[in-house]
Amino acid sequence: MLEWPPNPDERKPGRPTTHSETIAMLHWAVIFFVIAIIAAIFGFTGIAAGAASIAKILFVVFLILFVLSLLFGGFRRGPRV
C-alpha cells in the first residue's frame, strides 16, 4: 500500500532486499524481455529494409548536390591572385 509520507524505516539505503522484491524485479525483467523479442520479430525487419532504402536515396541526392556545388562553386569564384 502506498503511504505518504513514506515510512523512513521502510526503504533505507543499503538495506538488503527481500526475496519477494528480487522475484518481482526478475518477473518484470522477463516480461519486458519477451515484449522486446516479439517487437524485434515483427518490426525490425521492415524497419531495417525501409531505412536502407531511404539511406540509398539520400546518398544519391546528396552526392548529386555535392557534385553540383563543386561545379557551380568553382565557376562562381574569381581568378586567384
PDB file of C-alpha atoms in Angstrom:
ATOM      1  CA  MET A   1       0.000   0.000   0.000  1.00  0.00           C
ATOM      2  CA  LEU A   2       1.263   3.460  -0.855  1.00  0.00           C
ATOM      3  CA  GLU A   3       1.656   5.787   2.100  1.00  0.00           C
ATOM      4  CA  TRP A   4       2.521   9.451   2.215  1.00  0.00           C
ATOM      5  CA  PRO A   5       4.830  10.484   3.703  1.00  0.00           C
ATOM      6  CA  PRO A   6       6.791   7.264   3.178  1.00  0.00           C
ATOM      7  CA  ASN A   7       7.906   5.338   6.216  1.00  0.00           C
ATOM      8  CA  PRO A   8      11.617   6.198   6.736  1.00  0.00           C
ATOM      9  CA  ASP A   9      12.411   2.740   8.120  1.00  0.00           C
ATOM     10  CA  GLU A  10      10.903   1.022   5.122  1.00  0.00           C
ATOM     11  CA  ARG A  11      13.461   1.959   2.439  1.00  0.00           C
ATOM     12  CA  LYS A  12      16.922   2.809   3.744  1.00  0.00           C
ATOM     13  CA  PRO A  13      19.994   2.851   1.511  1.00  0.00           C
ATOM     14  CA  GLY A  14      21.964  -0.323   1.905  1.00  0.00           C
ATOM     15  CA  ARG A  15      19.022  -2.265   3.285  1.00  0.00           C
ATOM     16  CA  PRO A  16      19.104  -5.770   1.852  1.00  0.00           C
ATOM     17  CA  THR A  17      16.209  -6.560  -0.447  1.00  0.00           C
ATOM     18  CA  THR A  18      13.828  -9.336   0.378  1.00  0.00           C
ATOM     19  CA  HIS A  19      13.358 -12.443  -1.712  1.00  0.00           C
ATOM     20  CA  SER A  20       9.921 -11.296  -2.883  1.00  0.00           C
ATOM     21  CA  GLU A  21      11.329  -7.953  -4.108  1.00  0.00           C
ATOM     22  CA  THR A  22      14.015  -9.768  -6.090  1.00  0.00           C
ATOM     23  CA  ILE A  23      11.474 -12.127  -7.634  1.00  0.00           C
ATOM     24  CA  ALA A  24       9.223  -9.185  -8.555  1.00  0.00           C
ATOM     25  CA  MET A  25      12.072  -7.404 -10.352  1.00  0.00           C
ATOM     26  CA  LEU A  26      13.037 -10.569 -12.226  1.00  0.00           C
ATOM     27  CA  HIS A  27       9.396 -11.036 -13.193  1.00  0.00           C
ATOM     28  CA  TRP A  28       9.204  -7.561 -14.728  1.00  0.00           C
ATOM     29  CA  ALA A  29      12.580  -8.005 -16.442  1.00  0.00           C
ATOM     30  CA  VAL A  30      11.389 -11.218 -18.097  1.00  0.00           C
ATOM     31  CA  ILE A  31       8.132  -9.590 -19.211  1.00  0.00           C
ATOM     32  CA  PHE A  32       9.947  -6.659 -20.844  1.00  0.00           C
ATOM     33  CA  PHE A  33      12.457  -9.037 -22.442  1.00  0.00           C
ATOM     34  CA  VAL A  34       9.657 -11.065 -24.041  1.00  0.00           C
ATOM     35  CA  ILE A  35       7.945  -7.888 -25.280  1.00  0.00           C
ATOM     36  CA  ALA A  36      11.235  -6.699 -26.806  1.00  0.00           C
ATOM     37  CA  ILE A  37      11.795 -10.024 -28.579  1.00  0.00           C
ATOM     38  CA  ILE A  38       8.263 -10.003 -30.008  1.00  0.00           C
ATOM     39  CA  ALA A  39       8.700  -6.396 -31.190  1.00  0.00           C
ATOM     40  CA  ALA A  40      12.006  -7.326 -32.825  1.00  0.00           C
ATOM     41  CA  ILE A  41      10.481 -10.269 -34.673  1.00  0.00           C
ATOM     42  CA  PHE A  42       7.534  -8.296 -36.023  1.00  0.00           C
ATOM     43  CA  GLY A  43       9.028  -4.863 -36.525  1.00  0.00           C
ATOM     44  CA  PHE A  44      12.758  -4.714 -37.003  1.00  0.00           C
ATOM     45  CA  THR A  45      12.902  -6.464 -40.377  1.00  0.00           C
ATOM     46  CA  GLY A  46      10.568  -3.979 -42.036  1.00  0.00           C
ATOM     47  CA  ILE A  47      12.202  -1.034 -40.315  1.00  0.00           C
ATOM     48  CA  ALA A  48      15.679  -2.131 -41.406  1.00  0.00           C
ATOM     49  CA  ALA A  49      14.635  -2.566 -45.034  1.00  0.00           C
ATOM     50  CA  GLY A  50      12.875   0.796 -45.071  1.00  0.00           C
ATOM     51  CA  ALA A  51      15.836   2.556 -43.502  1.00  0.00           C
ATOM     52  CA  ALA A  52      18.235   1.002 -46.013  1.00  0.00           C
ATOM     53  CA  SER A  53      16.184   2.174 -48.987  1.00  0.00           C
ATOM     54  CA  ILE A  54      15.870   5.675 -47.542  1.00  0.00           C
ATOM     55  CA  ALA A  55      19.632   5.739 -46.941  1.00  0.00           C
ATOM     56  CA  LYS A  56      20.305   4.811 -50.577  1.00  0.00           C
ATOM     57  CA  ILE A  57      18.018   7.565 -51.842  1.00  0.00           C
ATOM     58  CA  LEU A  58      19.569  10.170 -49.550  1.00  0.00           C
ATOM     59  CA  PHE A  59      23.072   9.092 -50.578  1.00  0.00           C
ATOM     60  CA  VAL A  60      22.286   9.659 -54.263  1.00  0.00           C
ATOM     61  CA  VAL A  61      20.584  13.004 -53.588  1.00  0.00           C
ATOM     62  CA  PHE A  62      23.471  14.341 -51.509  1.00  0.00           C
ATOM     63  CA  LEU A  63      26.042  13.009 -53.962  1.00  0.00           C
ATOM     64  CA  ILE A  64      24.330  14.938 -56.768  1.00  0.00           C
ATOM     65  CA  LEU A  65      24.139  18.077 -54.613  1.00  0.00           C
ATOM     66  CA  PHE A  66      27.835  17.714 -53.738  1.00  0.00           C
ATOM     67  CA  VAL A  67      28.884  17.455 -57.382  1.00  0.00           C
ATOM     68  CA  LEU A  68      26.683  20.413 -58.334  1.00  0.00           C
ATOM     69  CA  SER A  69      28.123  22.534 -55.531  1.00  0.00           C
ATOM     70  CA  LEU A  70      31.653  21.688 -56.663  1.00  0.00           C
ATOM     71  CA  LEU A  71      30.866  22.649 -60.255  1.00  0.00           C
ATOM     72  CA  PHE A  72      28.962  25.854 -59.564  1.00  0.00           C
ATOM     73  CA  GLY A  73      31.211  26.876 -56.683  1.00  0.00           C
ATOM     74  CA  GLY A  74      34.236  26.714 -58.972  1.00  0.00           C
ATOM     75  CA  PHE A  75      32.542  28.905 -61.601  1.00  0.00           C
ATOM     76  CA  ARG A  76      31.435  31.493 -59.083  1.00  0.00           C
ATOM     77  CA  ARG A  77      34.889  32.243 -57.694  1.00  0.00           C
ATOM     78  CA  GLY A  78      37.033  34.831 -59.329  1.00  0.00           C
ATOM     79  CA  PRO A  79      40.571  34.202 -60.518  1.00  0.00           C
ATOM     80  CA  ARG A  80      43.172  33.545 -57.836  1.00  0.00           C
ATOM     81  CA  VAL A  81      45.623  36.351 -57.243  1.00  0.00           C
TER      82      VAL A  81
END
